[in-house]
Tab-separated table of C-alpha atoms in Angstrom:
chain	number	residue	atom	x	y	z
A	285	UNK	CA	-17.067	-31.936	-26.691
A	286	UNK	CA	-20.318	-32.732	-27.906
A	287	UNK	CA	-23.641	-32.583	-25.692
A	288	UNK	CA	-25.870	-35.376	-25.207
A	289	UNK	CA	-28.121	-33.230	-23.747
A	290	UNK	CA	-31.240	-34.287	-26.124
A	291	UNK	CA	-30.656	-38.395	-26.160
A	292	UNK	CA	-30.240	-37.950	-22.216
A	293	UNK	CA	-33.666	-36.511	-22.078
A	294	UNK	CA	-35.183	-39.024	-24.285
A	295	UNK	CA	-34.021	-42.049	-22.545
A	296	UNK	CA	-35.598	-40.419	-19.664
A	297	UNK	CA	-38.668	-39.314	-20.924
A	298	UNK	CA	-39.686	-42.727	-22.598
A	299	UNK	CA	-38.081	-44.831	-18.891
A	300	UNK	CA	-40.462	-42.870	-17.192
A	301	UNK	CA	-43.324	-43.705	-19.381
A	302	UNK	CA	-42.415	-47.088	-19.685
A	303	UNK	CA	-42.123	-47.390	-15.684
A	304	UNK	CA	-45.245	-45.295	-15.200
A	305	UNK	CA	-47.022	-47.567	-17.446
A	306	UNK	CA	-45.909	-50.786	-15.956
A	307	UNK	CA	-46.955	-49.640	-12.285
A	308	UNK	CA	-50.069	-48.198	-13.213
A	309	UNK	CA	-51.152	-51.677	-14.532
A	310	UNK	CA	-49.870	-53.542	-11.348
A	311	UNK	CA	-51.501	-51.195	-9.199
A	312	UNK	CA	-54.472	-50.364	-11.204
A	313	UNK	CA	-54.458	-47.054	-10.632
A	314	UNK	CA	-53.998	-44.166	-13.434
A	315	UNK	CA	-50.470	-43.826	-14.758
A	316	UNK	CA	-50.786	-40.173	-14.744
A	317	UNK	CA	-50.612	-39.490	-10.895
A	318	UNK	CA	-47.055	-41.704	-10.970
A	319	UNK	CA	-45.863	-39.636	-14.030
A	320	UNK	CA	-46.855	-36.530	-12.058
A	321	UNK	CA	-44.602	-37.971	-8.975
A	322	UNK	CA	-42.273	-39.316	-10.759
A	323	UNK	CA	-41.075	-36.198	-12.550
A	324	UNK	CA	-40.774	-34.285	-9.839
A	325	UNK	CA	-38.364	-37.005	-7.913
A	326	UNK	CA	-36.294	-37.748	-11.192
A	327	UNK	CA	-35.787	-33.712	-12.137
A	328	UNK	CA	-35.471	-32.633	-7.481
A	329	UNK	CA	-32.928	-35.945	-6.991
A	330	UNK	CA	-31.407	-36.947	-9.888
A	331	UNK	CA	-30.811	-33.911	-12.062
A	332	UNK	CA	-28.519	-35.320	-14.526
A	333	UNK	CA	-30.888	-36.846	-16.000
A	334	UNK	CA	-32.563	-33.471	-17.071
A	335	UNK	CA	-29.620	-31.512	-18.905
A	336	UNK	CA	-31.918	-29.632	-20.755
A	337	UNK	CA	-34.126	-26.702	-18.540
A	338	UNK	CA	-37.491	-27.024	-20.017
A	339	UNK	CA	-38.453	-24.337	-17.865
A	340	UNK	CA	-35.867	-21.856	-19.564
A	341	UNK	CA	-36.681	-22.583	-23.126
A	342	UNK	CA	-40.447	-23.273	-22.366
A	343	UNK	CA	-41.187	-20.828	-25.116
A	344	UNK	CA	-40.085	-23.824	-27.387
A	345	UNK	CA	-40.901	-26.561	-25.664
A	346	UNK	CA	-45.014	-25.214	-26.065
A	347	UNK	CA	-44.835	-24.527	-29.759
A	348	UNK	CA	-42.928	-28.182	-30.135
A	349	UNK	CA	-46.052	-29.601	-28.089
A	350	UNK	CA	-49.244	-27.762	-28.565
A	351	UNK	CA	-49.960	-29.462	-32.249
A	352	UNK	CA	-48.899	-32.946	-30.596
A	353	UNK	CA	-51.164	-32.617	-28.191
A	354	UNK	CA	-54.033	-31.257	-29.639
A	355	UNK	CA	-54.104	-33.679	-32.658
A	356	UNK	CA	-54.400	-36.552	-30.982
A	357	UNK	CA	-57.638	-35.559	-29.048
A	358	UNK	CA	-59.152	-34.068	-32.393
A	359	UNK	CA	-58.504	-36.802	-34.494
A	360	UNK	CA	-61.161	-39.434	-31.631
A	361	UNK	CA	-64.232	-37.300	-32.701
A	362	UNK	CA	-66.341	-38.909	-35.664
A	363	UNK	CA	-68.134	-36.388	-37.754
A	364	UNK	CA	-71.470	-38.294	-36.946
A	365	UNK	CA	-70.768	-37.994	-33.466
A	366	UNK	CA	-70.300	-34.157	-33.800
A	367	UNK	CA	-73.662	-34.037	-35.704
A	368	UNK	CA	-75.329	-35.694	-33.622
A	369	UNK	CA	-74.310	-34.453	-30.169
A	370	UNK	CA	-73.195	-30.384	-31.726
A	371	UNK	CA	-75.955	-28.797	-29.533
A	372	UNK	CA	-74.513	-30.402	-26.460
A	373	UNK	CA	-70.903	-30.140	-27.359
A	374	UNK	CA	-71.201	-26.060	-28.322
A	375	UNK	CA	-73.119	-25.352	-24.886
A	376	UNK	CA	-70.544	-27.618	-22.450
A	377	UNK	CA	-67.110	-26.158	-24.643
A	378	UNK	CA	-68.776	-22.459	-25.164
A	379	UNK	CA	-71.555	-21.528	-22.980
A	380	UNK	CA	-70.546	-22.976	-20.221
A	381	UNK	CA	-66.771	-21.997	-20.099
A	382	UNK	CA	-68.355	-18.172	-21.190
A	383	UNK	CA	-70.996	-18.648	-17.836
A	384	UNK	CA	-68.261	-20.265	-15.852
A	385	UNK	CA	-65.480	-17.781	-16.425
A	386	UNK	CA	-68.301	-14.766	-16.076
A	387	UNK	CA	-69.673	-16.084	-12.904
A	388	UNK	CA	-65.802	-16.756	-11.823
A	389	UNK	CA	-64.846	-12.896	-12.888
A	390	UNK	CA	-67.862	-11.604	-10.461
A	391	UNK	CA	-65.924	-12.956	-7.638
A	392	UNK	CA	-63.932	-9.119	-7.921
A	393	UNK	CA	-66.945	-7.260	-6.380
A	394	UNK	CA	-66.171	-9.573	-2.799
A	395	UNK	CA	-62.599	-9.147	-3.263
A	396	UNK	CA	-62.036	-13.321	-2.745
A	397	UNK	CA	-58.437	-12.383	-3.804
A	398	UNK	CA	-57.202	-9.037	-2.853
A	399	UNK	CA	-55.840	-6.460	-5.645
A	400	UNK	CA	-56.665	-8.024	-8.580
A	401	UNK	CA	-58.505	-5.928	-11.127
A	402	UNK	CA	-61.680	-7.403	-12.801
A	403	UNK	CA	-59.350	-8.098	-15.705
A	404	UNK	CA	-57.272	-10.127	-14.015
A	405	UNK	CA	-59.947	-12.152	-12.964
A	406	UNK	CA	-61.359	-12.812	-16.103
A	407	UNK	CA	-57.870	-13.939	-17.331
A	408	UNK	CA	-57.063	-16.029	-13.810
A	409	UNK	CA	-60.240	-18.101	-14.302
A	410	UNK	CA	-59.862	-18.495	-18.163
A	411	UNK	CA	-56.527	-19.876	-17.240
A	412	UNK	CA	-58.198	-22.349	-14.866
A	413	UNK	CA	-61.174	-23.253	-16.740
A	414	UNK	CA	-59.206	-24.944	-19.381
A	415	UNK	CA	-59.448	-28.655	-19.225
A	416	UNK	CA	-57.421	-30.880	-20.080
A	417	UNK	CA	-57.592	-34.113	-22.256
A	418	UNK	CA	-54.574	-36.065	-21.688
A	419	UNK	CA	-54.895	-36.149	-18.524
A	420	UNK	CA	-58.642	-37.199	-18.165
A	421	UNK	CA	-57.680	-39.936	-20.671
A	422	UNK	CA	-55.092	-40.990	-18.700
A	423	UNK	CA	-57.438	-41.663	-15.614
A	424	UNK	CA	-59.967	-42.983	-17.381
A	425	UNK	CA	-58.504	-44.870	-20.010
A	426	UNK	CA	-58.156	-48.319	-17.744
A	427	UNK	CA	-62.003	-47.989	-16.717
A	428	UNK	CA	-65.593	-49.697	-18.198
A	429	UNK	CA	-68.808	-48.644	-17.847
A	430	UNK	CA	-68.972	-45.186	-19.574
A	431	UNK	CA	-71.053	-45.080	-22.301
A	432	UNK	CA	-70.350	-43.767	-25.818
A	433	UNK	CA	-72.218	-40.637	-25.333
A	434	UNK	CA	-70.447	-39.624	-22.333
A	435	UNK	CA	-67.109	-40.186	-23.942
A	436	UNK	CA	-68.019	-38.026	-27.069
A	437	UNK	CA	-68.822	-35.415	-24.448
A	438	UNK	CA	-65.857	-35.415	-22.510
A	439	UNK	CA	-63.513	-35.349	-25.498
A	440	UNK	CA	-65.832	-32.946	-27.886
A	441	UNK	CA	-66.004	-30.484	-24.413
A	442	UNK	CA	-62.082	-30.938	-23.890
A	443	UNK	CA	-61.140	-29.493	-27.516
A	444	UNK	CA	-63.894	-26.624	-27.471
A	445	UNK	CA	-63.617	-26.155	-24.008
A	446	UNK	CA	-59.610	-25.233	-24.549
A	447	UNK	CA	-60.135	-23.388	-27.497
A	448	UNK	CA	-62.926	-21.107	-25.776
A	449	UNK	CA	-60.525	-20.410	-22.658
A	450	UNK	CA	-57.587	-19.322	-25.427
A	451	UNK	CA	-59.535	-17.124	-27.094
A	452	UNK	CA	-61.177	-15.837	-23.746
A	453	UNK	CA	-57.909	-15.058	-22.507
A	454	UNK	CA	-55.901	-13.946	-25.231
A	455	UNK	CA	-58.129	-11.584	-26.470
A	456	UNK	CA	-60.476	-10.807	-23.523
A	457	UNK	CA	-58.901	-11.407	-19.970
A	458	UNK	CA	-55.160	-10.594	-20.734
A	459	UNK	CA	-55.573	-7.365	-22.733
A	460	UNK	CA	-58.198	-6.150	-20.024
A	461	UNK	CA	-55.830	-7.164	-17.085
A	462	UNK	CA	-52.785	-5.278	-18.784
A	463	UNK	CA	-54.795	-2.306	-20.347
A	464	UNK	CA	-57.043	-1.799	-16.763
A	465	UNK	CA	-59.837	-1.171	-19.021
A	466	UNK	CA	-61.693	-2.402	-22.265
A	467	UNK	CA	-64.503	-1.528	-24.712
A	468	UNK	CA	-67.163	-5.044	-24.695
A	469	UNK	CA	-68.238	-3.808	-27.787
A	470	UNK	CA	-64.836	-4.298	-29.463
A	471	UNK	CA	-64.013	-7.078	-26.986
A	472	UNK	CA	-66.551	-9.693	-28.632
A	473	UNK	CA	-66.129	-8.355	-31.826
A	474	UNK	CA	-62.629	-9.149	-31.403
A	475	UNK	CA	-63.396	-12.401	-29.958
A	476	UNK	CA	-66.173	-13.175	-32.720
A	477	UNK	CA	-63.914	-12.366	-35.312
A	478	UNK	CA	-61.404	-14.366	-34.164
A	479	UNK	CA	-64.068	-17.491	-33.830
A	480	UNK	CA	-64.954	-17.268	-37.587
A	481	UNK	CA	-61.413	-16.647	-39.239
A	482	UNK	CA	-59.500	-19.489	-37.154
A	483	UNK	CA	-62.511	-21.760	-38.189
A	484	UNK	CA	-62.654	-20.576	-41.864
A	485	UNK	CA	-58.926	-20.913	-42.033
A	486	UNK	CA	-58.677	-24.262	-40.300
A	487	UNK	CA	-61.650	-25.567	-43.334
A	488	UNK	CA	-59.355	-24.595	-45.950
A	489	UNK	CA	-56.456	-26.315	-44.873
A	490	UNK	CA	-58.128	-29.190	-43.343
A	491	UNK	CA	-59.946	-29.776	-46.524
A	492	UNK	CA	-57.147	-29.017	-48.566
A	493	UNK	CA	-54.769	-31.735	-46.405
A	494	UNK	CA	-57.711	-34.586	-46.914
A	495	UNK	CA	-57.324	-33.776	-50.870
A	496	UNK	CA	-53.793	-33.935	-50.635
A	497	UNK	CA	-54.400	-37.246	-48.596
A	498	UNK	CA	-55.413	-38.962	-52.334
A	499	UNK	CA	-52.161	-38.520	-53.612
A	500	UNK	CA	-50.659	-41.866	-51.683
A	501	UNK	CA	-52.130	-44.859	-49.389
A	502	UNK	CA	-49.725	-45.924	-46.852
A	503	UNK	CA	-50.088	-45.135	-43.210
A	504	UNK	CA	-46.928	-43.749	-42.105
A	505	UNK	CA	-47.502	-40.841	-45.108
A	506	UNK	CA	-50.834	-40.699	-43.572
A	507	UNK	CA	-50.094	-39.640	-40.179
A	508	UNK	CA	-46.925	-38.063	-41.106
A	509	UNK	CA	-49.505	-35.817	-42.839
A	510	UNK	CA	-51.698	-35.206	-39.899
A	511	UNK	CA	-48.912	-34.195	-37.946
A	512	UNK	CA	-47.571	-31.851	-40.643
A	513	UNK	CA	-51.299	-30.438	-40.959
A	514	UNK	CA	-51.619	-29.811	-37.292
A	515	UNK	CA	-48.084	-28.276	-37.104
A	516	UNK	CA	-49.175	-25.985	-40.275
A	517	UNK	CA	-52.717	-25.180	-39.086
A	518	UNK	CA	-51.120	-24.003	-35.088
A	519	UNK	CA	-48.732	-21.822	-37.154
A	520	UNK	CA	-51.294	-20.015	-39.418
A	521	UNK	CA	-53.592	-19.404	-37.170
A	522	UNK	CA	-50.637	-17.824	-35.319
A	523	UNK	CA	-49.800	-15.651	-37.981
A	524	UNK	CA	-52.633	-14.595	-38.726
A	525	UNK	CA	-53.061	-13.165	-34.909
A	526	UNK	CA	-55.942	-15.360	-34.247
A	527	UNK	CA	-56.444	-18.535	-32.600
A	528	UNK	CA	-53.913	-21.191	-33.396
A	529	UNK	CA	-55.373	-23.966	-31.209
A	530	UNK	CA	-58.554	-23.387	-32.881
A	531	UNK	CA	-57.441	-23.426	-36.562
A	532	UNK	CA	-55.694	-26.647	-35.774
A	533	UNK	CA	-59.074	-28.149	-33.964
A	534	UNK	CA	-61.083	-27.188	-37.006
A	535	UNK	CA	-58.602	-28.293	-39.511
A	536	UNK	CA	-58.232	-31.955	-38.095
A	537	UNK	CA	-61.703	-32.184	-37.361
A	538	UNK	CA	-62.721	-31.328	-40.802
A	539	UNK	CA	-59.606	-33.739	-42.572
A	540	UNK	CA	-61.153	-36.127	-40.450
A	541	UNK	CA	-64.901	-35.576	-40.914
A	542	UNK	CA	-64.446	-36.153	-45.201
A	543	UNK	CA	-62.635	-39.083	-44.304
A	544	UNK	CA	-65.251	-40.280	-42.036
A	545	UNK	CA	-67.947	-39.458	-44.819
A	546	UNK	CA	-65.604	-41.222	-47.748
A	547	UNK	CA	-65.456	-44.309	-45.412
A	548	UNK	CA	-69.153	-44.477	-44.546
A	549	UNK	CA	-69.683	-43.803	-48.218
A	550	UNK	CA	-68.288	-46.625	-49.265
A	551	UNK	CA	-69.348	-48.826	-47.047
A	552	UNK	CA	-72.577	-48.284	-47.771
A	553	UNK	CA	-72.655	-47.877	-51.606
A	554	UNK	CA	-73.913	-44.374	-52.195
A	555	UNK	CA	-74.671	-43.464	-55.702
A	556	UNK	CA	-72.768	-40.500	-57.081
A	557	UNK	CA	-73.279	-37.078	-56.532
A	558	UNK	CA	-71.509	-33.753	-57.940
A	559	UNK	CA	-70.105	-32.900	-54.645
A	560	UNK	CA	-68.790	-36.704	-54.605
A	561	UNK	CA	-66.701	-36.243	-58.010
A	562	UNK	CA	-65.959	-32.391	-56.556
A	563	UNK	CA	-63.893	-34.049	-53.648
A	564	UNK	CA	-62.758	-36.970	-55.808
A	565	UNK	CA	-65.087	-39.723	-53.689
A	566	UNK	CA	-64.323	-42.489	-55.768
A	567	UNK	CA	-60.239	-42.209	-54.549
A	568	UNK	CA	-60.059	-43.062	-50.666
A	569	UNK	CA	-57.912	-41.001	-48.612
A	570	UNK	CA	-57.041	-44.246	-45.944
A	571	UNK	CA	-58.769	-47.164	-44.910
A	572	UNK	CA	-60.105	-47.953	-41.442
A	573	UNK	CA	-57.671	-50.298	-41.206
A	574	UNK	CA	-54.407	-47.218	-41.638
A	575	UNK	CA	-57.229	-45.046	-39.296
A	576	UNK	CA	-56.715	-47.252	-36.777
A	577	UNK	CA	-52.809	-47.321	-36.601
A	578	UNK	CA	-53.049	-43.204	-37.038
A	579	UNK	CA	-55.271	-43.168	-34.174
A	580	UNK	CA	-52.720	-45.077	-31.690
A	581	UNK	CA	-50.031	-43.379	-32.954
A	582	UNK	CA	-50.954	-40.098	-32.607
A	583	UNK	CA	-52.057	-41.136	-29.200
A	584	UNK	CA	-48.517	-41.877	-28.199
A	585	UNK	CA	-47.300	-38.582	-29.720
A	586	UNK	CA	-49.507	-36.604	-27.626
A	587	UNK	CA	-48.925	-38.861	-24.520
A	588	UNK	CA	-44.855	-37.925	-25.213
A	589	UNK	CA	-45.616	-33.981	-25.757
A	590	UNK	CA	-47.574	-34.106	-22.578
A	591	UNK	CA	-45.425	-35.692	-20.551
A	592	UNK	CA	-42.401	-33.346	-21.721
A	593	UNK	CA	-45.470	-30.762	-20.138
A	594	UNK	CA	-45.130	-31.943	-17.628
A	595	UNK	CA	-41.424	-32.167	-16.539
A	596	UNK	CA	-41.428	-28.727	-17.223
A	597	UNK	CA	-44.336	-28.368	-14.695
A	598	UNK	CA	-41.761	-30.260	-12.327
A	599	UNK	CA	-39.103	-27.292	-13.060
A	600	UNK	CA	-41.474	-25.284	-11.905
A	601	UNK	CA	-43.416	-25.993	-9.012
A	602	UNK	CA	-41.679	-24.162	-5.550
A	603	UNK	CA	-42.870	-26.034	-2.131
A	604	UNK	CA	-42.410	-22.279	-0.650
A	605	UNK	CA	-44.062	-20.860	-2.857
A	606	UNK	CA	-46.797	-23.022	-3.239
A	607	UNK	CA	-47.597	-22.901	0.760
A	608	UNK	CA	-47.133	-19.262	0.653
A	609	UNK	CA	-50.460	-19.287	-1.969
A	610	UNK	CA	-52.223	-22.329	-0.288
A	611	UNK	CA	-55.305	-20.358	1.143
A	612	UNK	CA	-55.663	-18.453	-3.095
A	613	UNK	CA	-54.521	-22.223	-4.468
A	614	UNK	CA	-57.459	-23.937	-2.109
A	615	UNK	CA	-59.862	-20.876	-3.112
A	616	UNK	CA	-59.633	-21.057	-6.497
A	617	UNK	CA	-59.843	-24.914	-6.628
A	618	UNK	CA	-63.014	-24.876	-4.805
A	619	UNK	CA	-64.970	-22.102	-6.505
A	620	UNK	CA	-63.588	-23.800	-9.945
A	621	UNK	CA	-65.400	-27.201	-8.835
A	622	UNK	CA	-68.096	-25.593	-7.601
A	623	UNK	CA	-68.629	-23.424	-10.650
A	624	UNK	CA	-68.095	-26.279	-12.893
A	625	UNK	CA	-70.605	-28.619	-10.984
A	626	UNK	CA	-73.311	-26.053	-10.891
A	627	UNK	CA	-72.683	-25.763	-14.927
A	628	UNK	CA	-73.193	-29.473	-15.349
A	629	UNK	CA	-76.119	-29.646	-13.392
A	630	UNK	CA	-77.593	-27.390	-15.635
A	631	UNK	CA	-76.668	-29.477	-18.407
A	632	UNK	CA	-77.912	-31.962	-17.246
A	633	UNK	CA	-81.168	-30.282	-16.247
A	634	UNK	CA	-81.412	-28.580	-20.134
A	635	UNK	CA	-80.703	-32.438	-21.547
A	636	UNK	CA	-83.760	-33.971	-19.360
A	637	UNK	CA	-86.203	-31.353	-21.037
A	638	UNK	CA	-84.814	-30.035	-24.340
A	639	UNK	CA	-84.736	-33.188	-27.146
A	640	UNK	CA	-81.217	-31.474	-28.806
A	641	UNK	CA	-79.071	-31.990	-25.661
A	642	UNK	CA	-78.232	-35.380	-24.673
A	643	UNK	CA	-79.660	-36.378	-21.766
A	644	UNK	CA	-77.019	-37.751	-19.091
A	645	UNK	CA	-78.645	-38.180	-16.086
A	646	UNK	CA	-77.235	-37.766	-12.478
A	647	UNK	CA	-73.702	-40.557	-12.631
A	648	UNK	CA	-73.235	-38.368	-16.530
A	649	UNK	CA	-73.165	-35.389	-14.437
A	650	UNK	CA	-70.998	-36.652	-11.484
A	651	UNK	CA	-68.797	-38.052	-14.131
A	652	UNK	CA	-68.317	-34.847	-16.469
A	653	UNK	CA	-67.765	-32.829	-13.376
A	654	UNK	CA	-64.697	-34.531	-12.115
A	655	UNK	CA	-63.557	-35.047	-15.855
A	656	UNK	CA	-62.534	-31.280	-15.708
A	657	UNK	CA	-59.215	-31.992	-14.820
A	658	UNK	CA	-56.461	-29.420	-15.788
A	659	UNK	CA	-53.247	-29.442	-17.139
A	660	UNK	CA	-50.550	-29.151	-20.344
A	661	UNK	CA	-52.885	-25.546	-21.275
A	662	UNK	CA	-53.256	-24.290	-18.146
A	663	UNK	CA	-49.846	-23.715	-17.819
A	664	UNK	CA	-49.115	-22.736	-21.398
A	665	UNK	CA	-51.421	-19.568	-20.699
A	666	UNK	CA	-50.369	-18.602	-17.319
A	667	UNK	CA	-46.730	-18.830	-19.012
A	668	UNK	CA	-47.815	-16.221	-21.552
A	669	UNK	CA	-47.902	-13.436	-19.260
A	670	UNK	CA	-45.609	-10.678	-19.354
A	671	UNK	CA	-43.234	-10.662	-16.439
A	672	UNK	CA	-43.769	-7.310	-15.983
A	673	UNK	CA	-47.338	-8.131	-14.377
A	674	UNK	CA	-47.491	-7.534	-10.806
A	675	UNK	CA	-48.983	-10.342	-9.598
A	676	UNK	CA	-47.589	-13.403	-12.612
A	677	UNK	CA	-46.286	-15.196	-9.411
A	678	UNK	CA	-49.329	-15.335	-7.703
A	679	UNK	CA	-50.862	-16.642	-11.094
A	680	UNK	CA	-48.190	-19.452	-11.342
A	681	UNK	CA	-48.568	-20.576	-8.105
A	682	UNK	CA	-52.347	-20.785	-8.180
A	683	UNK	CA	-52.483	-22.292	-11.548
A	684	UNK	CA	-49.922	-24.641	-10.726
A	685	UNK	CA	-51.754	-25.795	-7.752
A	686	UNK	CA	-54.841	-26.028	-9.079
A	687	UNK	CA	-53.437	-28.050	-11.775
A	688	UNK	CA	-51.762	-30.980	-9.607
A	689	UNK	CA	-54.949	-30.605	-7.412
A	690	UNK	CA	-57.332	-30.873	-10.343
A	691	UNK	CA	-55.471	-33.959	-11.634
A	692	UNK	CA	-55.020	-35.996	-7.601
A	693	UNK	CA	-58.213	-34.823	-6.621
A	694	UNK	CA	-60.575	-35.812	-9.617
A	695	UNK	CA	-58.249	-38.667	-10.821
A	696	UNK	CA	-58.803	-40.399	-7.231
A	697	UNK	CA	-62.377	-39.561	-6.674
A	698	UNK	CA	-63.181	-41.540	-10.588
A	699	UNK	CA	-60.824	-43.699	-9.976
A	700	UNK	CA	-63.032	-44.882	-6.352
A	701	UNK	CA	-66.061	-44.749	-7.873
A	702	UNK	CA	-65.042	-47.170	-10.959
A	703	UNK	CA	-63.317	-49.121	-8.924
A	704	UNK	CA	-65.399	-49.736	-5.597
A	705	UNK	CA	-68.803	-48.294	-6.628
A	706	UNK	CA	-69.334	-48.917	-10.430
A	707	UNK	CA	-69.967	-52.162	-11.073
A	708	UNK	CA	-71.672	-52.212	-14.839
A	709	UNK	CA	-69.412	-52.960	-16.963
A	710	UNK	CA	-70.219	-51.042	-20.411
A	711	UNK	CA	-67.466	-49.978	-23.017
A	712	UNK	CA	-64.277	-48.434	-22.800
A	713	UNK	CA	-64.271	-44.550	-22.802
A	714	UNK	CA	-60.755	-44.718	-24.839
A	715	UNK	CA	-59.777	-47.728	-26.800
């Protein structure tokens, strides 16, 4: 007989969205936190309705979602954006997750949590450094009063701050945790070499996709190709045993950044130049008009991929478990909002004195703090270790925990202060 399996999951997946949705706006509050709920009671109480266990095949489910998710946030930066806030952008999405997860790693030497090497603590607080954007768009997606700055800053630091932790981890925290030891030397090398090969590979495709762009001008061919860049990009970049997320970051960003220069081009009647006829300027890749529908639409498709995320979070968060880590869960929530508030106070410190960094005052700083909500990548890389390692449960559990914490927590304390406290009404942070 055959198995509906699939469609069954579907019709769930987009009910739930649909219901979250619905709620959210009648009780103005961010659809995310009943998603979260919601998953949990549908996959505990009413089980048929998940025939598929995400948990089981999660090894698929990631490499299904990863490009989905990831597109979506890349393709909301404009290249003039980037240009103009890049110093402030590479110090919140580099520097600061590099401090952070350094500062986090020197907890070994007081022993906060007991037999973990200094390896493992490097890769247990790349893990939970990882932001996430779906989720902070989620919450603050219904809310005014942001201003554009602060919304290129939360979404430039979400994509470099996830790449940074991946690369961290994979090729830093994880080998040093398994290994017990590692040379630095080699370590950044490593690390640096992966930096400049995902980045050189992600140009090449990502101009070579914005070329291929020319060939047609509808908008379903458009994103179709977007989705099939970000797809190929994650899957070099994997091949090449370097950074997939990265190469697909770069490779949108840079499809998207021609485009952006092409449109601005032609708006304002530039005269022509030899790198103009080199990338064929005078035949438009889309219009702002087919931008626009691209940019919902891939908004939905990582909305979807996060929310099959999280049903497999729902698979796999254990009560018992859970309470047995509660004092490590607590711990490492606390020193991760502590570590990340100190790091934004500096920011926000460097921006008040140094004419390169944006300046964002004290409610920019209160507001990029609680934006570091975590989620679809934190558990992606805490999945990704061997089950071999001694202490993967105690990882799961905290990561897990600090996830739904990270997104209740933060999610209610923005969600008070735009709703009872923030009165200015500004622009949206996402349209």
């Amino acid at each position: 007989m055959h198995s509906f399996a699939p469609e069954i999951l579907l019709i769930t997946i987009l009910s739930l969205v649909i219901i979250s949705d619905a709620l959210a706006n009648k009780l103005k509050i961010p659809s995310v936190f009943i998603l979260l709920i919601s998953s949990y009671l549908v996959y505990i109480y009413f089980k048929a309705a998940v025939p598929i266990d995400l948990a089981k095949n999660f090894a698929t489910v990631i490499l299904f979602c990863i490009p989905l998710i990831f597109m979506g946030d890349a393709l909301h930066l404009e290249f003039k954006d980037i240009k103009r806030h890049g110093w402030s952008i590479f110090y919140l999405a580099v520097v600061s997750v590099g401090l952070s997860i350094a500062i986090g790693a020197s907890l070994y030497y007081f022993n906060i949590f007991e037999g973990l090497s200094i390896g493992a603590y490097v890769a247990l607080f790349a893990i939970n450094m990882a932001t996430d954007a779906v989720s902070v768009q989620s919450v603050l997606s219904r809310f005014k009063g942001i201003g554009h700055d602060i919304k290129v800053l939360i979404e430039g630091e979400s994509l470099g701050n996830d790449a940074t932790a991946v690369i961290a981890f994979f090729f830093i925290g994880m080998p040093w945790m398994l290994s017990g030891s590692i040379n630095a030397f080699d370590a950044t090398f490593d690390a640096f070499r992966v930096f400049i090969v995902s980045s050189l590979i992600g140009f090449i495709l990502g101009y070579g996709f914005y070329m291929f762009m020319k060939l047609f001008s509808d908008r379903r061919g458009e994103l179709f190709s977007f989705i099939v860049e970000a797809y190929c990009a994650y899957l070099l970049g994997e091949e090449f045993h370097v950074s997939g997320i990265l190469t697909l970051i770069v490779a949108i960003i840079t499809t998207k950044a021609f485009i952006d220069y092409d449109l601005d081009e032609s708006k304002n009647k530039k005269t022509k130049t030899f790198l103009r006829k080199l990338r064929l300027g005078n035949i438009k890749s889309t219009t702002y008009d087919r931008l626009d529908y691209i940019y919902e639409m891939a908004k939905e498709f990582g909305y979807l991929a996060s929310v099959v995320i999280f049903f497999a979070l729902a698979e796999m968060v254990d009560f018992k478990l859970l309470w047995e880590y509660r004092v490590e869960i607590l711990v490492m929530f606390i020193v991760t909002t502590i570590i990340r508030a100190i790091s934004m106070a500096k920011f926000a410190f460097i921006g008040s004195k140094i004419n390169s960094i944006v300046p964002v005052g004290f409610e920019g700083w209160f507001i990029l703090t609680f934006s570091g909500m975590k989620g679809a990548l934190s558990i992606i890389l805490v999945h990704m270790i061997p089950d071999s390692f001694k202490y993967k449960e105690m990882f799961e559990a905290v990561t897990i925990g600090v996830v739904v914490l990270s997104i209740f927590v933060y999610g209610i304390v923005l969600w008070s202060y735009f709703t009872f406290f923030k009165k200015k009404e500004d622009i949206k942070l996402f349209k």
